[in-house]
Amino acid sequence: MAFGQPAAVRRRVPKVRDFAPLIHFKRPEFDATKRRLDAAYTIDDLRRIAKRRTPKAAFDYTDGAAEEELSIARARQAFLDIEFHPTILRDVTNVTAGWNVLGEPVVLPFGIAPTGFTRLMQTEGEIAGAAAAARAGIPFSLSTLGTTAIEDLVTAVPQGRKWFQMYMWRDRDRSIALVQRAAAAGFDTLLVTVDVPSGGARLRDNRNGMTIPPALTLRTVLDAVPHPKWWFDLLTTEPLSFASLDRWPGTVAEYLSTMFDPSVTFDDLEWIKSHWPGKLVVKGIQTLEDARAVVERGVDGIVLSNHGGRQLDRAPVPFHLLPAVARELGKDTEILLDTGIMAGADIVAAIALGARFTLVGRAYLYGLMAGGEAGVTRAIQILEEGVIRTMRLLGVTCLEELTPKHVTQLRRWGPVSPPE
């Protein structure tokens, strides 16, 4: 055969038995919700399903952020801009992703963040989130602005670990009454949110006329046509309201600005501690100085958070702040982190850089909108699979083995030095 000439291909008539190993008919799935969820491999897949199945105003309330939405975009980009450093030739047959958080064990290093007005996204709301979290062995956080009352949530889902998120109101007696109800119902951790002296400018909500409860306008009526099930669920279940509070006729931002106290200071933490028997965590820390100040006042933990980008736009990225806070305060307090987490790899990176635990909000809500309780379960599964896979690929078998040597944060931008 001359050099460069292709060899002749020998062909034959195929036999029926040759096809047998190649043909595997997939059993049809007649449950449309399960079919959709099984086809979702990432949180972004769930987001796309949620967007199709949810009216614009409700979806945008979940998906949106403040003003130009730069804070949430930067937070998500920060998790994309990391470089992992795997170790090789480690036996990673058995990987565990749990440890103790705030005094009790968790199966996974993430829990469900407190989210307001959750039944707006999908009628099962907080009960679906709490049930899925309990099965997964992770905490569920109920917001002051939740649409299921404290006692109703515990009645519906008695099992599982529950945290309560508190805003300080102008009416302090009402604030403490809520805290006492949560304690009596068995909630073990109080998340005191401190980054809402005023409501952020959530422009998507303003443009959509997002009110409490939702107002029917010509736009919302027209939007009902492609979302009949959402509207059927809305109109045939209990009217939407902040179930632990009163009904409110204005927008979410107006509610926050009217109800919540802009005069709260560090001194109030001691007063709150005196009324709460469980673990106390301050949520909304955005500087090392503030982290140091609350730790000095004896809290059990802090959440590095910019409220999912929904308050101050252009706020610091919590994931960027994490290493400095962990180096100085990691031995003195438990550091939690939220904002921008959309994958198991994000969670592993946060743990490696010093976080004890992470909270996911939008990621869980996309699952809720995509398929109710089954969708929340799928969101948790996606994140869990990502955590375990990333740990294996890094060559670690438990969270204790994760260290800063496994992750490098790559910054696209840095601070500009002022002119001399």
C-alpha positions as CSV (number, residue, x, y, z in Angstrom):
1,M,0.0,0.0,0.0
2,A,1.4,3.4,-1.0
3,F,2.2,5.7,1.9
4,G,-0.7,8.1,2.6
5,Q,-3.4,6.0,0.9
6,P,-6.3,5.0,3.2
7,A,-6.8,1.4,3.9
8,A,-9.9,-0.2,2.3
9,V,-12.8,-0.5,4.7
10,R,-14.3,-4.0,4.8
11,R,-18.1,-3.9,5.0
12,R,-20.8,-6.6,5.8
13,V,-24.5,-6.9,5.9
14,P,-25.6,-6.0,9.5
15,K,-27.5,-8.7,11.5
16,V,-30.4,-8.0,13.7
17,R,-28.6,-9.3,16.8
18,D,-26.0,-6.6,16.3
19,F,-28.6,-3.9,17.0
20,A,-29.7,-5.4,20.3
21,P,-26.9,-4.0,22.5
22,L,-27.4,-0.5,21.0
23,I,-31.1,-0.1,21.4
24,H,-32.5,0.8,24.9
25,F,-35.9,2.3,24.9
26,K,-36.5,4.7,27.7
27,R,-39.6,4.1,29.7
28,P,-42.0,7.0,29.1
29,E,-42.6,9.3,32.1
30,F,-46.2,10.4,32.2
31,D,-45.8,12.7,35.2
32,A,-45.1,16.0,33.5
33,T,-43.6,17.6,36.7
34,K,-41.2,14.7,37.2
35,R,-40.3,14.7,33.6
36,R,-39.4,18.4,33.7
37,L,-37.4,18.0,36.9
38,D,-35.5,14.9,35.8
39,A,-34.3,16.9,32.8
40,A,-32.9,19.7,35.0
41,Y,-29.2,19.2,35.8
42,T,-28.3,22.6,37.1
43,I,-30.0,25.3,39.1
44,D,-30.1,27.4,36.0
45,D,-32.1,24.7,34.3
46,L,-34.6,25.0,37.2
47,R,-34.6,28.8,36.7
48,R,-35.6,28.4,33.1
49,I,-38.5,26.1,34.0
50,A,-39.6,28.4,36.7
51,K,-39.6,31.4,34.3
52,R,-41.9,29.5,31.9
53,R,-44.3,28.4,34.7
54,T,-44.6,31.6,36.8
55,P,-46.2,35.0,36.0
56,K,-43.7,37.8,35.4
57,A,-44.3,39.8,38.5
58,A,-43.8,36.7,40.8
59,F,-40.8,35.5,38.9
60,D,-39.2,38.9,38.9
61,Y,-39.8,39.3,42.6
62,T,-37.6,36.2,43.1
63,D,-35.1,36.7,40.4
64,G,-34.6,40.5,40.7
65,A,-32.4,42.6,42.8
66,A,-31.9,46.3,43.6
67,E,-31.4,49.1,41.1
68,E,-29.1,48.0,38.3
69,E,-28.7,44.6,39.9
70,L,-24.9,44.9,39.9
71,S,-24.5,43.4,43.4
72,I,-26.0,40.1,42.5
73,A,-24.3,39.9,39.2
74,R,-20.9,40.5,40.8
75,A,-21.6,37.9,43.6
76,R,-22.4,35.3,41.0
77,Q,-19.4,36.2,38.9
78,A,-17.2,35.9,42.0
79,F,-18.0,32.2,42.3
80,L,-17.3,31.7,38.6
81,D,-13.9,33.5,39.0
82,I,-12.3,30.9,41.1
83,E,-9.6,28.3,40.4
84,F,-9.6,25.0,42.2
85,H,-6.4,23.2,43.1
86,P,-7.1,19.4,43.3
87,T,-4.9,16.9,45.0
88,I,-4.5,13.5,43.4
89,L,-4.2,9.8,44.3
90,R,-6.4,10.1,47.4
91,D,-9.0,7.4,48.2
92,V,-12.3,9.3,47.8
93,T,-14.5,6.2,47.7
94,N,-16.4,7.5,50.8
95,V,-17.2,11.2,51.0
96,T,-19.2,12.9,53.8
97,A,-20.4,16.5,53.6
98,G,-21.8,17.1,57.0
99,W,-20.6,18.4,60.4
100,N,-21.9,20.4,63.3
101,V,-23.3,23.9,62.7
102,L,-24.4,26.1,65.5
103,G,-24.4,23.2,68.0
104,E,-26.3,20.6,65.9
105,P,-25.3,18.3,63.0
106,V,-26.2,19.0,59.4
107,V,-26.0,16.4,56.6
108,L,-24.9,19.0,54.0
109,P,-23.0,22.3,54.3
110,F,-26.0,24.4,53.1
111,G,-29.5,25.3,54.3
112,I,-32.5,27.1,53.0
113,A,-32.3,30.9,53.4
114,P,-35.2,32.9,54.7
115,T,-37.3,34.3,51.8
116,G,-40.3,36.5,52.0
117,F,-43.7,36.0,50.4
118,T,-42.8,32.5,49.4
119,R,-46.3,31.3,48.5
120,L,-46.4,33.9,45.8
121,M,-43.8,31.9,43.9
122,Q,-45.7,28.6,44.2
123,T,-48.7,27.8,46.4
124,E,-46.9,25.1,48.5
125,G,-44.6,27.8,49.7
126,E,-42.6,27.5,53.0
127,I,-44.1,24.1,53.8
128,A,-42.6,22.6,50.7
129,G,-39.2,24.1,51.5
130,A,-39.3,22.9,55.1
131,A,-40.4,19.4,54.2
132,A,-37.7,19.0,51.6
133,A,-35.1,20.4,53.9
134,A,-36.1,18.1,56.7
135,R,-35.7,15.0,54.5
136,A,-32.3,16.2,53.4
137,G,-31.1,16.8,57.0
138,I,-30.5,20.6,56.5
139,P,-32.1,23.6,58.3
140,F,-35.0,25.6,56.9
141,S,-35.2,29.3,57.7
142,L,-38.6,31.0,58.0
143,S,-38.7,34.7,57.3
144,T,-40.5,37.4,59.3
145,L,-42.1,38.1,55.9
146,G,-43.0,34.4,55.3
147,T,-46.5,33.5,54.0
148,T,-46.9,30.6,56.4
149,A,-47.3,31.3,60.1
150,I,-44.7,30.0,62.6
151,E,-47.1,27.6,64.3
152,D,-48.6,26.4,61.0
153,L,-45.2,25.5,59.6
154,V,-44.3,23.4,62.7
155,T,-47.7,21.7,62.5
156,A,-47.3,20.8,58.9
157,V,-43.6,19.8,59.2
158,P,-42.9,18.9,62.8
159,Q,-39.6,17.2,61.9
160,G,-36.4,18.9,60.9
161,R,-34.3,21.8,62.1
162,K,-35.9,25.3,61.9
163,W,-34.4,28.8,62.1
164,F,-36.3,32.0,62.3
165,Q,-35.2,35.3,60.6
166,M,-36.1,38.5,62.4
167,Y,-36.3,42.1,61.4
168,M,-36.3,44.8,64.0
169,W,-39.6,46.7,63.9
170,R,-40.3,50.1,65.2
171,D,-42.7,48.4,67.5
172,R,-40.3,46.4,69.7
173,D,-43.0,44.6,71.6
174,R,-44.3,43.1,68.4
175,S,-40.7,42.1,67.4
176,I,-40.2,40.2,70.6
177,A,-43.6,38.6,70.5
178,L,-42.6,37.0,67.2
179,V,-39.3,35.9,68.6
180,Q,-41.1,34.3,71.6
181,R,-43.5,32.5,69.3
182,A,-40.6,31.1,67.3
183,A,-38.8,29.9,70.5
184,A,-42.0,28.3,71.8
185,A,-42.5,26.5,68.5
186,G,-39.0,24.9,68.8
187,F,-36.9,27.0,66.4
188,D,-33.3,26.7,67.5
189,T,-31.6,29.7,65.8
190,L,-32.5,33.3,65.4
191,L,-31.1,35.1,62.3
192,V,-31.2,38.9,63.0
193,T,-31.1,40.7,59.7
194,V,-29.4,44.1,60.1
195,D,-29.1,45.4,56.5
196,V,-32.6,46.8,56.1
197,P,-32.8,50.2,57.6
198,S,-34.8,51.0,54.5
199,G,-36.2,49.0,51.6
200,G,-33.9,48.7,48.5
201,A,-35.0,50.1,45.2
202,R,-36.3,46.9,43.6
203,L,-37.1,48.3,40.2
204,R,-38.5,45.2,38.6
205,D,-41.2,45.1,41.4
206,N,-42.0,48.8,40.8
207,R,-42.4,48.3,37.1
208,N,-44.5,45.2,37.6
209,G,-46.7,46.9,40.2
210,M,-45.8,44.2,42.7
211,T,-48.0,44.8,45.8
212,I,-49.0,42.9,48.9
213,P,-51.3,41.1,48.1
214,P,-50.9,41.1,44.2
215,A,-53.1,43.6,42.5
216,L,-55.0,42.6,39.4
217,T,-54.2,45.0,36.5
218,L,-54.7,44.6,32.8
219,R,-51.1,43.4,32.5
220,T,-51.6,40.7,35.2
221,V,-54.9,39.6,33.7
222,L,-53.2,39.1,30.3
223,D,-50.3,37.4,32.0
224,A,-52.7,34.9,33.5
225,V,-53.4,33.3,30.1
226,P,-50.2,31.3,29.8
227,H,-50.1,30.5,33.6
228,P,-53.6,29.1,34.4
229,K,-52.4,26.7,37.1
230,W,-50.5,29.4,39.0
231,W,-53.6,31.6,39.0
232,F,-55.9,28.7,39.9
233,D,-53.7,27.9,42.9
234,L,-53.6,31.6,43.9
235,L,-57.4,32.0,43.8
236,T,-58.4,28.7,45.4
237,T,-56.0,28.8,48.5
238,E,-55.7,31.2,51.4
239,P,-55.2,34.8,50.3
240,L,-51.5,35.8,50.2
241,S,-50.3,37.8,53.1
242,F,-47.4,37.9,55.5
243,A,-48.8,35.2,57.7
244,S,-47.0,36.1,60.9
245,L,-47.9,39.8,60.5
246,D,-50.8,41.8,59.1
247,R,-52.0,42.4,55.5
248,W,-50.4,45.4,53.8
249,P,-51.8,47.3,50.8
250,G,-48.6,48.7,49.4
251,T,-45.4,47.4,47.7
252,V,-42.8,45.3,49.5
253,A,-40.3,48.2,49.6
254,E,-42.9,50.5,51.1
255,Y,-43.7,47.9,53.7
256,L,-40.0,47.6,54.7
257,S,-39.5,51.3,54.9
258,T,-42.7,51.8,57.0
259,M,-42.3,48.9,59.4
260,F,-38.6,48.3,60.0
261,D,-36.6,50.4,62.4
262,P,-33.7,52.5,61.0
263,S,-32.5,53.3,64.5
264,V,-31.2,49.8,65.4
265,T,-27.6,49.8,66.7
266,F,-25.1,47.3,68.1
267,D,-26.6,47.9,71.6
268,D,-29.8,46.3,70.5
269,L,-28.1,42.9,70.1
270,E,-27.8,42.4,73.9
271,W,-31.5,43.2,74.3
272,I,-32.4,40.6,71.6
273,K,-30.1,38.0,73.3
274,S,-31.9,38.5,76.6
275,H,-35.2,37.4,74.9
276,W,-33.9,34.5,72.8
277,P,-32.9,31.1,74.4
278,G,-31.2,29.6,71.3
279,K,-28.3,30.5,69.0
280,L,-28.1,34.1,67.8
281,V,-26.7,34.9,64.4
282,V,-26.4,38.3,62.8
283,K,-27.2,38.4,59.1
284,G,-26.1,41.1,56.7
285,I,-22.4,41.7,57.7
286,Q,-20.6,43.4,54.8
287,T,-17.3,44.7,56.4
288,L,-14.6,43.1,58.6
289,E,-15.0,46.0,61.1
290,D,-18.7,45.2,61.6
291,A,-18.0,41.5,61.8
292,R,-15.5,42.2,64.5
293,A,-18.0,44.4,66.4
294,V,-20.8,41.8,66.5
295,V,-18.5,39.0,67.5
296,E,-17.2,41.1,70.4
297,R,-20.8,41.3,71.6
298,G,-21.0,37.6,71.9
299,V,-23.2,36.4,69.0
300,D,-22.9,32.7,68.0
301,G,-22.4,33.4,64.3
302,I,-22.5,35.9,61.5
303,V,-23.8,35.7,58.0
304,L,-21.7,37.5,55.4
305,S,-24.5,38.7,53.1
306,N,-25.6,41.7,51.0
307,H,-29.2,40.4,51.1
308,G,-28.9,38.8,47.7
309,G,-28.2,42.1,46.1
310,R,-31.7,43.3,47.0
311,Q,-30.8,46.2,49.3
312,L,-27.8,48.3,48.5
313,D,-26.6,47.9,44.9
314,R,-22.8,47.9,44.4
315,A,-22.5,46.4,47.9
316,P,-19.4,44.3,48.8
317,V,-19.4,40.7,47.5
318,P,-19.7,38.4,50.5
319,F,-17.5,35.7,49.0
320,H,-14.7,38.3,48.5
321,L,-15.0,39.3,52.1
322,L,-14.9,35.8,53.4
323,P,-11.1,35.1,53.5
324,A,-10.3,38.2,55.6
325,V,-13.1,37.6,58.1
326,A,-12.2,33.9,58.4
327,R,-8.6,34.6,59.0
328,E,-9.3,37.1,61.9
329,L,-12.6,35.7,63.4
330,G,-12.9,32.1,62.2
331,K,-11.7,30.7,65.6
332,D,-14.1,32.9,67.6
333,T,-17.4,32.5,65.7
334,E,-19.1,30.5,63.1
335,I,-19.2,32.2,59.7
336,L,-22.1,31.6,57.3
337,L,-22.3,33.0,53.8
338,D,-25.0,33.7,51.2
339,T,-25.6,35.6,48.0
340,G,-24.9,34.3,44.5
341,I,-24.7,30.5,45.3
342,M,-25.9,28.5,42.3
343,A,-23.9,25.3,42.4
344,G,-22.3,22.8,44.7
345,A,-18.9,24.0,43.6
346,D,-19.7,27.4,45.0
347,I,-20.5,25.9,48.4
348,V,-17.3,23.9,48.5
349,A,-15.3,27.0,47.6
350,A,-16.9,28.9,50.5
351,I,-16.2,26.1,53.0
352,A,-12.6,25.9,51.8
353,L,-12.1,29.6,52.4
354,G,-13.5,29.5,55.9
355,A,-17.3,29.4,55.9
356,R,-18.9,27.0,58.3
357,F,-22.2,26.9,56.4
358,T,-23.9,28.5,53.4
359,L,-27.5,29.6,52.7
360,V,-29.3,29.4,49.4
361,G,-32.4,31.5,48.6
362,R,-33.0,31.9,44.9
363,A,-31.7,28.4,44.1
364,Y,-34.4,26.9,46.3
365,L,-37.1,29.2,45.0
366,Y,-36.3,28.3,41.4
367,G,-36.9,24.7,42.3
368,L,-40.2,25.6,44.2
369,M,-41.5,27.5,41.1
370,A,-40.4,24.7,38.8
371,G,-42.2,21.9,40.7
372,G,-43.3,22.6,44.2
373,E,-41.9,20.4,46.9
374,A,-40.5,18.0,44.3
375,G,-38.7,20.9,42.7
376,V,-37.2,22.0,46.0
377,T,-36.0,18.4,46.5
378,R,-34.5,18.5,43.0
379,A,-32.7,21.8,43.8
380,I,-31.2,20.2,46.9
381,Q,-30.2,17.1,45.0
382,I,-28.4,19.2,42.3
383,L,-26.5,21.1,45.0
384,E,-25.7,18.0,47.0
385,E,-24.4,16.1,43.9
386,G,-22.2,19.2,43.0
387,V,-20.8,19.3,46.5
388,I,-19.9,15.6,46.6
389,R,-18.5,15.6,43.1
390,T,-16.4,18.7,43.7
391,M,-15.0,17.2,46.9
392,R,-14.1,14.0,45.2
393,L,-12.3,15.8,42.3
394,L,-10.4,17.9,44.9
395,G,-9.2,14.7,46.6
396,V,-11.0,15.3,49.9
397,T,-13.3,13.0,51.8
398,C,-14.8,15.4,54.5
399,L,-15.3,19.1,55.0
400,E,-12.5,19.3,57.6
401,E,-10.0,18.5,54.8
402,L,-11.0,21.6,52.7
403,T,-8.6,24.5,53.2
404,P,-7.7,27.8,51.4
405,K,-5.0,25.9,49.5
406,H,-7.8,24.3,47.4
407,V,-9.2,27.6,46.1
408,T,-7.8,30.8,44.5
409,Q,-10.1,33.7,44.0
410,L,-9.5,35.4,40.6
411,R,-10.5,39.1,40.6
412,R,-11.6,40.8,37.5
413,W,-11.5,44.2,39.1
414,G,-9.6,45.6,42.1
415,P,-10.0,48.9,44.0
416,V,-8.7,52.0,42.3
417,S,-6.1,53.8,44.4
418,P,-7.0,57.5,45.0
419,P,-4.6,60.0,43.4
420,E,-1.9,61.4,45.6
